[in-house]
Short mmCIF file of C-alpha atoms in Angstrom, two decimals:
data_model
loop_
_atom_site.label_atom_id
_atom_site.label_comp_id
_atom_site.label_asym_id
_atom_site.label_seq_id
_atom_site.Cartn_x
_atom_site.Cartn_y
_atom_site.Cartn_z
CA MET K 628 92.17 -23.23 -65.05
CA ARG K 629 92.40 -27.65 -66.02
CA VAL K 630 93.14 -28.59 -69.62
CA LEU K 631 90.27 -29.91 -71.50
CA ARG K 632 90.98 -33.21 -72.05
CA SER K 633 91.91 -34.58 -75.26
CA ALA K 634 88.93 -35.44 -77.80
CA GLN K 635 88.06 -36.28 -81.25
CA ARG K 636 87.14 -33.58 -83.57
CA THR K 637 83.83 -34.57 -85.07
CA ALA K 638 81.27 -32.19 -85.25
CA ILE K 639 77.65 -33.35 -83.41
CA ARG K 640 74.81 -32.53 -83.35
CA SER K 641 72.09 -33.44 -80.68
CA SER K 642 69.05 -35.36 -81.20
CA ALA K 643 65.38 -35.34 -79.20
CA ALA K 644 64.11 -38.89 -77.43
CA LEU K 645 62.11 -40.12 -80.26
CA PRO K 646 58.53 -40.82 -78.72
CA SER K 647 58.83 -44.59 -77.26
CA THR K 648 57.30 -47.04 -78.89
CA PRO K 649 55.37 -50.11 -77.12
CA SER K 650 55.80 -52.76 -78.93
CA LEU K 651 59.45 -52.53 -78.36
CA ARG K 652 58.78 -52.00 -74.76
CA SER K 653 56.53 -54.60 -74.37
CA GLN K 654 59.48 -57.31 -75.75
CA LEU K 655 62.16 -55.95 -73.83
CA GLN K 656 62.72 -57.82 -70.15
CA PHE K 657 65.28 -57.36 -67.93
CA ARG K 658 66.67 -58.73 -64.68
CA CYS K 659 67.92 -56.26 -62.02
CA SER K 660 71.55 -57.65 -60.99
CA SER K 661 73.03 -56.53 -57.76
CA SER K 662 77.17 -57.41 -58.92
CA SER K 663 78.63 -57.54 -62.30
CA SER K 664 79.37 -60.05 -64.50
CA SER K 665 81.47 -61.01 -66.72
CA SER K 666 80.24 -60.50 -70.00
CA SER K 667 82.45 -61.03 -73.39
CA SER K 668 80.82 -64.45 -73.85
CA SER K 669 77.04 -62.66 -74.44
CA HIS K 670 78.44 -59.74 -76.74
CA ARG K 671 78.98 -62.51 -79.43
CA ARG K 672 76.47 -64.83 -78.35
CA PRO K 673 73.28 -63.32 -76.54
CA GLU K 674 71.50 -65.54 -74.27
CA GLY K 675 68.65 -65.36 -72.22
CA ASP K 676 67.39 -61.89 -71.42
CA ASN K 677 69.99 -59.64 -73.34
CA ALA K 678 69.20 -62.17 -75.84
CA GLN K 679 65.82 -60.68 -76.00
CA VAL K 680 66.93 -57.05 -76.06
CA ARG K 681 69.22 -57.86 -78.80
CA ILE K 682 66.85 -59.64 -80.91
CA ALA K 683 63.36 -56.81 -80.09
CA ALA K 684 65.98 -54.18 -80.80
CA THR K 685 67.26 -55.97 -84.33
CA SER K 686 63.52 -56.27 -85.50
CA PHE K 687 62.60 -52.67 -84.17
CA GLN K 688 66.21 -50.79 -86.41
CA ARG K 689 64.69 -52.48 -89.15
CA GLN K 690 61.35 -51.33 -88.63
CA ARG K 691 62.52 -47.65 -88.45
CA ARG K 692 65.71 -47.82 -90.72
CA THR K 693 64.25 -46.29 -93.75
CA PHE K 694 62.26 -43.88 -91.43
CA ALA K 695 64.77 -42.70 -89.48
CA SER K 696 67.37 -42.06 -92.08
CA SER K 697 64.63 -39.32 -94.50
CA SER K 698 63.70 -37.98 -91.13
CA ARG K 699 67.63 -37.09 -90.67
CA ARG K 700 68.02 -35.70 -94.00
CA SER K 701 64.52 -33.61 -94.24
CA SER K 702 65.90 -32.37 -90.49
CA ASP K 703 68.81 -31.01 -91.63
CA ASN K 704 67.32 -28.79 -94.18
CA LYS K 705 65.15 -27.29 -92.02
CA ALA K 706 66.05 -23.79 -89.92
CA ARG K 707 66.51 -24.51 -86.21
CA THR K 708 67.02 -22.43 -82.63
CA THR K 709 67.62 -22.62 -79.52
CA THR K 710 66.19 -21.22 -76.88
CA ALA K 711 68.66 -21.01 -73.57
CA LEU K 712 67.93 -18.20 -70.72
CA GLY K 713 65.30 -16.50 -72.79
CA GLN K 714 67.67 -15.80 -75.77
CA GLU K 715 67.58 -18.06 -79.11
CA PHE K 716 69.82 -19.20 -80.95
CA PRO K 717 70.48 -20.10 -84.60
CA ALA K 718 70.99 -23.51 -84.61
CA ASP K 719 74.01 -25.38 -86.86
CA ASP K 720 75.79 -28.06 -86.99
CA TYR K 721 77.99 -27.49 -84.25
CA THR K 722 74.53 -27.41 -81.60
CA ASN K 723 74.35 -30.49 -79.27
CA LEU K 724 72.86 -29.25 -76.03
CA PRO K 725 70.49 -31.68 -74.82
CA SER K 726 67.31 -30.54 -72.46
CA SER K 727 69.15 -32.53 -70.21
CA ILE K 728 71.40 -29.64 -69.79
CA LEU K 729 69.13 -27.20 -70.45
CA SER K 730 66.72 -27.81 -67.68
CA ARG K 731 69.30 -26.97 -65.35
CA LEU K 732 70.81 -23.92 -66.77
CA ALA K 733 70.38 -20.48 -64.79
CA PRO K 734 71.61 -17.03 -64.60
CA THR K 735 73.78 -17.39 -61.53
CA PRO K 736 75.23 -21.12 -59.97
CA ILE K 737 72.13 -23.18 -58.56
CA LEU K 738 74.03 -25.36 -55.82
CA LEU K 739 76.57 -22.14 -54.78
CA SER K 740 72.93 -20.18 -53.96
CA ASN K 741 72.27 -22.69 -51.01
CA PRO K 742 74.21 -21.83 -47.69
CA SER K 743 74.22 -25.05 -46.52
CA HIS K 744 75.24 -26.81 -49.37
CA PRO K 745 79.12 -28.44 -49.55
CA LEU K 746 80.22 -26.67 -52.48
CA THR K 747 78.94 -23.48 -50.27
CA LEU K 748 81.43 -24.21 -47.51
CA LEU K 749 84.06 -25.08 -49.02
CA GLN K 750 84.34 -22.03 -51.37
CA SER K 751 83.42 -19.94 -47.73
CA GLN K 752 86.46 -21.38 -46.45
CA ILE K 753 88.88 -21.00 -49.37
CA GLN K 754 87.32 -17.15 -49.58
CA SER K 755 88.32 -16.42 -45.55
CA HIS K 756 91.73 -17.77 -45.62
CA LEU K 757 92.54 -16.16 -48.48
CA ALA K 758 91.22 -12.81 -46.92
CA SER K 759 93.54 -13.26 -44.25
CA LEU K 760 96.77 -13.95 -45.90
CA THR K 761 98.07 -10.74 -45.06
CA PRO K 762 97.35 -7.12 -43.76
CA THR K 763 97.30 -6.06 -47.82
CA ALA K 764 95.23 -9.45 -49.21
CA SER K 765 91.93 -8.23 -50.42
CA PHE K 766 90.18 -10.61 -52.59
CA THR K 767 87.07 -9.70 -54.44
CA PRO K 768 84.47 -12.02 -54.73
CA ILE K 769 83.47 -11.67 -58.24
CA THR K 770 79.42 -12.50 -58.95
CA PRO K 771 79.82 -15.52 -61.93
CA PRO K 772 78.04 -14.20 -65.00
CA ASN K 773 76.06 -15.93 -67.29
CA PRO K 774 76.68 -19.63 -68.51
CA ILE K 775 76.62 -18.69 -72.06
CA VAL K 776 79.91 -17.65 -73.61
CA SER K 777 81.09 -16.91 -77.00
CA ALA K 778 83.52 -19.35 -78.27
CA GLU K 779 85.80 -16.12 -79.17
CA LEU K 780 85.44 -15.53 -74.70
CA ASN K 781 86.34 -18.85 -73.91
CA PHE K 782 89.08 -20.34 -76.12
CA SER K 783 90.38 -17.87 -78.55
CA ASP K 784 91.32 -14.94 -75.84
CA LEU K 785 92.89 -17.59 -73.84
CA GLY K 786 94.62 -18.28 -76.76
CA PHE K 787 93.12 -21.93 -77.44
CA PRO K 788 94.79 -23.07 -81.14
CA GLU K 789 91.99 -23.47 -83.23
CA ASN K 790 92.78 -27.47 -83.61
CA HIS K 791 93.26 -27.46 -80.01
CA PRO K 792 90.67 -30.26 -78.44
CA GLY K 793 89.08 -28.83 -76.01
CA ARG K 794 87.25 -26.65 -78.89
CA SER K 795 85.61 -29.74 -80.38
CA PRO K 796 81.85 -30.88 -79.82
CA THR K 797 82.85 -34.20 -78.59
CA ASP K 798 83.93 -31.99 -75.26
CA THR K 799 82.21 -28.68 -75.42
CA TYR K 800 78.13 -27.61 -74.98
CA TYR K 801 77.50 -25.46 -78.12
CA LEU K 802 74.35 -23.64 -79.18
CA ASN K 803 76.06 -22.96 -82.34
CA ARG K 804 79.45 -22.64 -83.53
CA GLN K 805 80.28 -18.76 -82.15
CA THR K 806 78.31 -19.48 -78.95
CA CYS K 807 78.92 -22.29 -75.49
CA LEU K 808 78.66 -23.00 -72.56
CA ARG K 809 81.86 -22.01 -70.40
CA THR K 810 84.36 -25.33 -70.34
CA HIS K 811 86.41 -23.59 -67.41
CA THR K 812 86.15 -20.22 -65.28
CA SER K 813 88.92 -18.79 -66.96
CA ALA K 814 86.58 -17.81 -69.75
CA HIS K 815 86.02 -14.57 -67.39
CA GLU K 816 89.67 -13.45 -67.13
CA VAL K 817 90.16 -11.11 -69.35
CA GLU K 818 86.88 -9.75 -68.69
CA VAL K 819 87.18 -9.03 -64.64
CA PHE K 820 90.42 -7.68 -65.65
CA ARG K 821 88.67 -5.58 -68.15
CA GLN K 822 86.51 -4.33 -65.08
CA GLY K 823 89.69 -2.69 -63.45
CA HIS K 824 89.60 -5.99 -60.39
CA THR K 825 93.51 -6.86 -59.84
CA SER K 826 92.82 -9.22 -56.75
CA TRP K 827 89.96 -11.65 -57.37
CA LEU K 828 87.96 -15.02 -56.68
CA LEU K 829 85.39 -16.36 -58.98
CA ALA K 830 82.97 -19.29 -58.27
CA ALA K 831 80.81 -20.36 -61.19
CA ASP K 832 79.29 -23.86 -62.23
CA VAL K 833 80.71 -24.83 -65.84
CA TYR K 834 80.07 -27.64 -68.22
CA ARG K 835 81.90 -30.22 -69.92
CA ARG K 836 80.54 -33.31 -72.13
CA ASP K 837 82.15 -36.55 -70.75
CA GLU K 838 81.86 -40.13 -69.70
CA ILE K 839 79.85 -41.24 -66.61
CA ASP K 840 81.20 -43.18 -63.93
CA ALA K 841 81.38 -41.80 -59.59
CA SER K 842 83.53 -38.33 -60.30
CA HIS K 843 82.27 -37.18 -63.81
CA TYR K 844 79.26 -35.03 -64.48
CA PRO K 845 79.03 -32.85 -67.34
CA ILE K 846 78.14 -29.80 -64.55
CA PHE K 847 80.70 -28.96 -61.92
CA HIS K 848 81.91 -26.01 -60.25
CA GLN K 849 85.28 -24.36 -60.38
CA MET K 850 86.92 -21.55 -58.25
CA GLU K 851 89.10 -19.10 -59.95
CA GLY K 852 91.22 -17.03 -58.20
CA ALA K 853 94.06 -14.13 -59.45
CA ARG K 854 96.47 -11.71 -58.43
CA ILE K 855 98.33 -8.95 -60.17
CA PHE K 856 100.48 -6.49 -58.89
CA SER K 857 101.81 -3.17 -61.05
CA LEU K 858 105.47 -3.53 -61.85
CA GLU K 859 106.46 -1.21 -59.29
CA LYS K 860 105.32 -3.54 -56.98
CA TYR K 861 108.40 -5.94 -57.63
CA GLU K 862 110.79 -3.74 -57.06
CA PRO K 863 112.78 -3.13 -53.94
CA SER K 864 112.25 -0.25 -52.12
CA SER K 865 114.20 1.42 -49.26
CA SER K 866 110.62 1.57 -46.59
CA GLY K 867 110.82 -2.23 -47.22
CA GLY K 868 114.50 -2.07 -46.04
CA GLY K 869 115.91 -3.06 -49.62
CA LYS K 870 113.20 -5.61 -50.46
CA SER K 871 110.04 -5.08 -53.03
CA PRO K 872 106.60 -5.19 -51.82
CA VAL K 873 105.96 -8.41 -52.98
CA GLU K 874 108.68 -9.76 -51.49
CA ILE K 875 107.92 -8.88 -48.27
CA GLU K 876 104.00 -10.45 -48.87
CA CYS K 877 106.04 -13.45 -50.09
CA GLU K 878 108.23 -14.07 -46.52
CA GLN K 879 104.91 -12.97 -44.26
CA ILE K 880 102.98 -15.84 -45.67
CA GLU K 881 105.96 -17.92 -45.59
CA ALA K 882 106.65 -17.45 -42.18
CA ARG K 883 103.02 -18.47 -41.22
CA LEU K 884 103.47 -21.36 -42.89
CA ALA K 885 106.70 -22.72 -41.35
CA ALA K 886 104.97 -21.53 -37.97
CA SER K 887 102.26 -24.27 -38.85
CA ASP K 888 100.64 -26.51 -35.94
CA VAL K 889 100.63 -29.53 -38.76
CA GLN K 890 103.72 -30.00 -40.65
CA ILE K 891 103.68 -29.60 -44.43
CA GLU K 892 106.42 -31.25 -46.75
CA VAL K 893 106.70 -29.18 -50.25
CA GLU K 894 108.30 -31.03 -53.30
CA ASP K 895 109.02 -28.37 -55.61
CA ASN K 896 111.70 -29.37 -58.13
CA VAL K 897 109.99 -28.19 -61.10
CA ASN K 898 112.78 -27.36 -64.06
CA LEU K 899 111.30 -23.60 -65.36
CA GLU K 900 111.62 -24.92 -68.89
CA ASP K 901 109.43 -28.04 -68.46
CA ALA K 902 106.57 -25.24 -67.02
CA GLY K 903 107.00 -23.25 -70.31
CA GLY K 904 109.99 -21.04 -69.13
CA ILE K 905 109.58 -17.26 -68.68
CA GLN K 906 107.64 -15.66 -71.07
CA PRO K 907 109.74 -13.39 -73.44
CA SER K 908 108.00 -10.24 -72.11
CA HIS K 909 108.59 -11.06 -69.02
CA ASP K 910 111.65 -9.63 -66.84
CA LYS K 911 112.69 -13.08 -65.81
CA ARG K 912 113.47 -11.45 -61.86
CA VAL K 913 109.98 -10.15 -61.51
CA ALA K 914 108.35 -13.56 -63.19
CA LEU K 915 110.40 -15.48 -61.18
CA LEU K 916 109.06 -13.49 -57.52
CA ALA K 917 105.32 -13.35 -58.84
CA ALA K 918 106.07 -17.73 -59.50
CA ARG K 919 107.24 -17.36 -55.40
CA HIS K 920 104.32 -15.30 -54.64
CA LEU K 921 101.95 -18.17 -55.65
CA LYS K 922 103.60 -20.66 -54.30
CA ALA K 923 103.41 -19.10 -50.72
CA VAL K 924 99.83 -18.51 -51.40
CA LEU K 925 98.65 -21.82 -52.69
CA ASN K 926 100.66 -23.99 -50.44
CA SER K 927 99.12 -22.17 -47.93
CA LEU K 928 95.61 -23.03 -49.06
CA VAL K 929 96.10 -26.41 -49.60
CA LEU K 930 97.04 -26.60 -45.51
CA GLU K 931 94.78 -24.82 -44.66
CA LEU K 932 92.22 -27.22 -46.86
CA PHE K 933 93.88 -30.35 -46.03
CA GLY K 934 96.12 -29.84 -42.54
CA GLU K 935 93.14 -30.71 -39.77
CA ARG K 936 91.79 -33.63 -41.86
CA HIS K 937 95.58 -34.74 -42.29
CA ARG K 938 95.83 -34.19 -38.62
CA ALA K 939 92.30 -35.86 -37.85
CA ASP K 940 93.29 -38.97 -39.67
CA LEU K 941 96.69 -39.34 -38.31
CA LYS K 942 95.01 -39.38 -34.88
CA ALA K 943 92.24 -41.86 -35.60
CA ALA K 944 95.10 -44.58 -37.01
CA GLY K 945 96.75 -43.73 -34.03
CA SER K 946 99.73 -41.78 -34.42
CA SER K 947 100.97 -38.42 -32.56
CA GLY K 948 99.40 -35.66 -35.25
CA LYS K 949 102.49 -33.84 -36.75
CA ALA K 950 105.62 -36.06 -35.45
CA ALA K 951 103.61 -38.70 -37.25
CA GLU K 952 104.00 -37.43 -40.73
CA PRO K 953 104.08 -34.49 -41.83
CA LEU K 954 101.32 -33.04 -44.89
CA ARG K 955 102.90 -33.68 -48.33
CA VAL K 956 102.02 -31.32 -51.21
CA ARG K 957 104.27 -31.71 -54.74
CA TRP K 958 104.82 -29.04 -57.28
CA ILE K 959 104.92 -30.98 -60.76
CA SER K 960 105.39 -29.10 -64.58
CA ALA K 961 101.99 -28.32 -66.33
CA THR K 962 100.94 -26.88 -70.01
CA PHE K 963 97.60 -24.16 -69.95
CA PRO K 964 97.49 -21.89 -72.97
CA PHE K 965 96.79 -19.03 -70.42
CA THR K 966 99.66 -18.75 -68.52
CA THR K 967 103.46 -19.45 -68.12
CA PRO K 968 105.11 -21.20 -66.34
CA SER K 969 102.64 -23.42 -65.50
CA TYR K 970 101.96 -25.75 -62.56
CA GLU K 971 100.02 -28.47 -61.06
CA VAL K 972 99.59 -28.83 -57.23
CA GLU K 973 99.43 -32.28 -55.55
CA VAL K 974 99.17 -33.72 -52.22
CA TRP K 975 99.81 -36.93 -50.99
CA PHE K 976 96.36 -37.63 -48.79
CA ARG K 977 94.74 -40.81 -47.44
CA GLY K 978 97.80 -42.75 -49.54
CA LYS K 979 98.08 -41.53 -53.18
CA TRP K 980 98.29 -38.32 -54.60
CA LEU K 981 95.67 -36.40 -55.76
CA GLU K 982 95.44 -33.65 -58.27
CA ILE K 983 93.91 -30.55 -56.34
CA LEU K 984 94.71 -27.21 -58.69
CA GLY K 985 96.20 -26.08 -62.00
CA CYS K 986 98.52 -22.50 -61.77
CA GLY K 987 100.84 -20.17 -63.37
CA VAL K 988 101.84 -16.92 -64.05
CA VAL K 989 99.44 -14.68 -66.51
CA MET K 990 100.08 -14.84 -70.10
CA ASP K 991 101.22 -11.15 -71.20
CA ARG K 992 98.41 -11.93 -73.88
CA THR K 993 95.80 -12.08 -71.36
CA LEU K 994 96.42 -9.06 -69.85
CA GLN K 995 96.82 -6.49 -73.28
CA ASN K 996 93.42 -8.11 -73.85
CA ALA K 997 92.15 -6.95 -70.66
CA GLY K 998 93.46 -3.48 -71.83
CA VAL K 999 95.64 -3.36 -68.59
CA LYS K 1000 99.66 -2.71 -68.77
CA ASN K 1001 102.31 -2.57 -66.81
CA HIS K 1002 101.24 -5.52 -64.39
CA LEU K 1003 102.24 -8.79 -64.07
CA GLY K 1004 100.79 -11.77 -61.31
CA TRP K 1005 99.45 -15.58 -61.06
CA ALA K 1006 95.84 -17.02 -61.44
CA PHE K 1007 94.79 -20.49 -60.28
CA GLY K 1008 91.18 -22.92 -61.00
CA LEU K 1009 90.39 -25.36 -58.83
CA GLY K 1010 87.27 -28.32 -58.81
CA LEU K 1011 85.07 -27.91 -55.87
CA GLU K 1012 83.40 -30.86 -56.23
CA ARG K 1013 86.79 -32.22 -56.61
CA ILE K 1014 88.24 -31.60 -53.14
CA ALA K 1015 84.96 -31.63 -51.46
CA MET K 1016 84.35 -35.44 -52.54
CA VAL K 1017 87.66 -36.15 -51.11
CA LEU K 1018 87.52 -33.66 -48.25
CA TYR K 1019 83.36 -34.67 -47.41
CA SER K 1020 84.27 -38.19 -47.77
CA ILE K 1021 80.88 -38.16 -50.43
CA PRO K 1022 81.26 -41.27 -52.76
CA ASP K 1023 79.21 -39.94 -55.56
CA ILE K 1024 79.38 -36.55 -57.47
CA ARG K 1025 75.52 -36.60 -58.22
CA LEU K 1026 74.87 -36.37 -54.87
CA PHE K 1027 76.04 -33.01 -55.29
CA TRP K 1028 72.69 -32.28 -57.36
CA SER K 1029 70.39 -34.19 -54.50
CA THR K 1030 67.63 -32.16 -52.32
CA ASP K 1031 67.03 -35.02 -50.23
CA GLU K 1032 67.20 -33.39 -46.69
CA ARG K 1033 69.61 -36.02 -45.76
CA PHE K 1034 71.97 -35.36 -47.85
CA LEU K 1035 71.76 -31.20 -47.40
CA ARG K 1036 70.79 -31.37 -43.71
CA GLN K 1037 74.68 -33.34 -42.72
CA PHE K 1038 76.41 -29.90 -43.97
CA SER K 1039 73.88 -27.63 -42.20
CA ILE K 1040 76.09 -25.49 -40.61
CA ALA K 1041 77.59 -21.68 -40.48
CA PRO K 1042 80.44 -20.45 -41.63
CA PRO K 1043 82.17 -18.10 -40.06
CA PRO K 1044 81.66 -14.75 -42.03
CA ILE K 1045 84.72 -12.90 -44.08
CA SER K 1046 86.02 -10.22 -41.42
CA THR K 1047 87.54 -6.94 -41.69
CA GLN K 1048 91.26 -6.83 -40.33
CA THR K 1049 91.72 -6.26 -37.00
CA GLY K 1050 94.95 -4.35 -35.47
CA SER K 1051 96.94 -7.60 -34.96
CA GLY K 1052 96.92 -8.27 -38.33
CA GLN K 1053 94.56 -11.46 -37.79
CA HIS K 1054 91.26 -11.55 -38.82
CA ALA K 1055 88.27 -12.76 -36.38
CA GLY K 1056 86.51 -16.03 -37.01
CA VAL K 1057 88.89 -17.47 -39.91
CA SER K 1058 91.39 -20.06 -39.87
CA PRO K 1059 95.10 -18.87 -40.79
CA ALA K 1060 97.64 -20.74 -42.12
CA GLY K 1061 99.46 -21.62 -38.67
CA GLY K 1062 96.54 -20.93 -36.72
CA LYS K 1063 93.72 -23.65 -34.87
CA SER K 1064 90.60 -24.25 -37.50
CA HIS K 1065 87.13 -23.26 -36.18
CA ARG K 1066 85.08 -25.32 -39.03
CA PRO K 1067 83.87 -28.23 -37.60
CA LEU K 1068 85.31 -31.47 -39.63
CA ILE K 1069 82.38 -32.79 -41.93
CA THR K 1070 82.49 -36.68 -43.06
CA PHE K 1071 79.58 -37.05 -44.89
CA THR K 1072 77.27 -40.47 -43.76
CA PRO K 1073 75.48 -42.67 -46.42
CA TYR K 1074 71.79 -42.72 -45.30
CA SER K 1075 71.08 -45.42 -48.46
CA ARG K 1076 72.91 -47.83 -51.06
CA HIS K 1077 70.21 -48.89 -53.34
CA PRO K 1078 70.85 -51.69 -55.38
CA PRO K 1079 72.25 -51.84 -58.64
CA CYS K 1080 70.63 -52.88 -61.98
CA TYR K 1081 72.70 -53.53 -65.25
CA LYS K 1082 71.84 -53.24 -68.41
CA ASP K 1083 74.24 -54.18 -71.89
CA VAL K 1084 73.50 -53.05 -74.77
CA SER K 1085 75.89 -54.55 -78.13
CA PHE K 1086 75.77 -53.21 -81.53
CA TRP K 1087 77.69 -52.76 -85.15
CA LEU K 1088 79.72 -49.76 -85.59
CA PRO K 1089 77.99 -48.05 -89.27
CA SER K 1090 80.03 -47.45 -92.14
CA ALA K 1091 80.78 -44.35 -93.10
CA GLN K 1092 78.92 -44.57 -96.41
CA GLU K 1093 75.98 -44.97 -94.15
CA GLY K 1094 75.19 -41.19 -93.98
CA THR K 1095 74.64 -41.40 -90.27
CA ALA K 1096 76.43 -38.92 -87.53
CA SER K 1097 80.27 -40.08 -86.99
CA PHE K 1098 80.13 -42.16 -83.42
CA HIS K 1099 82.10 -40.85 -80.13
CA GLU K 1100 82.10 -42.34 -76.89
CA ASN K 1101 80.71 -39.03 -75.16
CA ASP K 1102 77.98 -39.01 -77.60
CA PHE K 1103 76.74 -42.72 -76.15
CA CYS K 1104 77.11 -41.22 -72.64
CA GLU K 1105 75.28 -37.68 -73.67
CA ILE K 1106 72.34 -39.75 -75.15
CA VAL K 1107 72.19 -42.05 -71.48
CA ARG K 1108 72.16 -39.13 -69.23
CA ASP K 1109 69.50 -37.63 -71.36
CA THR K 1110 67.10 -40.02 -71.17
CA ALA K 1111 68.14 -41.59 -67.55
CA ALA K 1112 69.04 -38.37 -65.72
CA ASP K 1113 70.98 -39.06 -62.90
CA LEU K 1114 69.92 -42.34 -62.49
CA ALA K 1115 73.10 -43.81 -64.79
CA GLU K 1116 75.73 -44.35 -62.17
CA ASP K 1117 78.36 -45.40 -64.56
CA VAL K 1118 78.60 -46.42 -68.38
CA SER K 1119 81.31 -48.33 -69.44
CA ARG K 1120 82.88 -50.59 -72.39
CA ILE K 1121 83.16 -54.06 -71.67
CA ASP K 1122 83.82 -55.71 -74.85
CA GLU K 1123 84.54 -54.61 -78.37
CA PHE K 1124 84.49 -57.23 -81.41
CA VAL K 1125 86.14 -57.27 -84.80
CA HIS K 1126 84.32 -59.28 -87.53
CA PRO K 1127 87.05 -62.05 -89.25
CA LYS K 1128 85.54 -61.56 -92.50
CA THR K 1129 83.85 -58.19 -92.68
CA GLY K 1130 86.18 -56.27 -90.58
CA ARG K 1131 82.82 -54.56 -89.18
CA ARG K 1132 83.11 -53.64 -85.45
CA SER K 1133 80.94 -54.25 -82.33
CA LEU K 1134 81.05 -52.25 -79.35
CA CYS K 1135 79.32 -53.34 -75.98
CA TYR K 1136 78.73 -51.40 -73.16
CA ARG K 1137 77.31 -52.09 -69.72
CA ILE K 1138 75.27 -49.42 -68.38
CA ASN K 1139 74.67 -49.20 -64.52
CA TYR K 1140 71.13 -47.85 -63.25
CA ARG K 1141 71.27 -46.56 -59.54
CA SER K 1142 69.35 -44.16 -57.76
CA MET K 1143 71.08 -42.00 -54.93
CA ASP K 1144 67.22 -42.00 -52.95
CA ARG K 1145 65.30 -44.53 -53.03
CA ASN K 1146 64.62 -48.40 -55.52
CA LEU K 1147 63.93 -48.41 -58.82
CA GLU K 1148 61.48 -50.53 -60.13
CA ASN K 1149 62.46 -53.24 -62.83
CA GLU K 1150 59.46 -52.03 -65.19
CA GLU K 1151 61.14 -48.57 -64.63
CA VAL K 1152 64.58 -49.29 -65.51
CA ASN K 1153 62.95 -51.48 -68.75
CA ALA K 1154 61.37 -48.24 -69.85
CA VAL K 1155 64.76 -46.16 -69.74
CA HIS K 1156 67.00 -48.99 -71.42
CA ALA K 1157 64.79 -49.06 -74.29
CA GLN K 1158 64.33 -44.89 -74.76
CA VAL K 1159 68.14 -45.60 -74.67
CA ILE K 1160 68.06 -48.13 -77.63
CA GLU K 1161 65.36 -46.26 -79.69
CA ARG K 1162 67.62 -43.06 -79.60
CA LEU K 1163 71.02 -45.16 -80.50
CA VAL K 1164 69.30 -46.71 -83.09
CA ASP K 1165 67.91 -42.95 -84.16
CA LYS K 1166 70.90 -40.60 -83.66
CA PHE K 1167 73.45 -43.22 -85.55
CA GLY K 1168 71.64 -45.99 -86.93
CA MET K 1169 73.15 -48.75 -85.01
CA GLU K 1170 72.84 -52.20 -85.94
CA ILE K 1171 71.46 -53.42 -82.28
CA ARG K 1172 72.94 -57.13 -81.77
#
């Protein structure tokens, strides 16, 4: 549900790593460093090992420049295809899917198939809670479809305009102009509604080109939830004492929230117009009731996820639980192409506001595209990794892909099943809002901390007349990630320089290499970094400084 971040609109094609060059690699000698240091001066006046890097790479670049340019031109004219999940896709100027992503594609999410994975535990907790909310609540778990979708399904059907930055190949993985990897679980909203589901949950892997740091990864997981009601469910009835079924359900959820043994304080001062206003096709009373239902459900979910952890933190700090400080939640206005009005939900957790999810009233256009008439309701989307990192104190998003038993066994608990309704309206084995959690509070214990290796690379940006691909920072990160895989912990731009006479622009990036599971040998990092430089020169014709 999260709106894709802003990006330039340059079409980029991926390029496979060229064979390694022993002559270059033998010239590159690096040192591993356990701490960061300023590099502005080394960007302008290379010294020591950094000087060797730039001198060797510059010599290598001069030897290859003519070959690389002609190679790019000839490869542009060849018909290419990309094979993904057993299908062949004709390539074009949008194709940018690297081998590092292709190797992790699967028909269904890999990580969510492991019952002892932290993401699976979180998914199960959300499903169990929403199933327990009211006697009439029933959220159908949807099997995640294939991650390869049409651009129309991912963008157009949800109202993304043609010039929306999220469509750019700098942000999205494309097999070709017509086909991409889903960037959000919302890509399946129309399809699921068309199948007749009115109350459902879908958790799946999603893909975005992004920066490299401890909280960003090109593959992550979202959970999409939606509930729509027929318009008659919004109408008051005599059997409901003059209240509609939707209003009665709102009151039930709100009452359970008020009875919670963890105090919750909800700040909701959203201006309706700032959130997008009421859709022209909607009755205002009905739309506001749908928004009220949405807020009741999600406030309850936030309490379920963070309430026990909040109380444990207070006790650990020597506070007296409920009376010390409430769990604070706030609603703010947002803008999404597929909901109006739209909101974001934040929780005050461990001293800062944390964005949890995006949500809103489903666009009538979405339901019309699905062939659903006379219904109105809401949808939300949340990032599972983002919440799991906070709840379980997982410091690095790369750990979710670790197969190290020292990581996985810390989450080896049996999640309580989603049970059916009992006569009292409660559910066995789940933790309703206002009740006591039956799930242990898991805090990840780091099992090792290996030293990092910092490597810098400085280069002059080529001019537009040199016939090379345009440069975007995500492209640089993609080369690093595709070459170093999960050995790349962080990439940051540490310096920028414009020559006072020529006006040429130079950038300097620092790559932090660190394994989560073992110590890296200096020679191994040298070899990986040399490949990064080779690919940078070949892809963009960079002149290494």
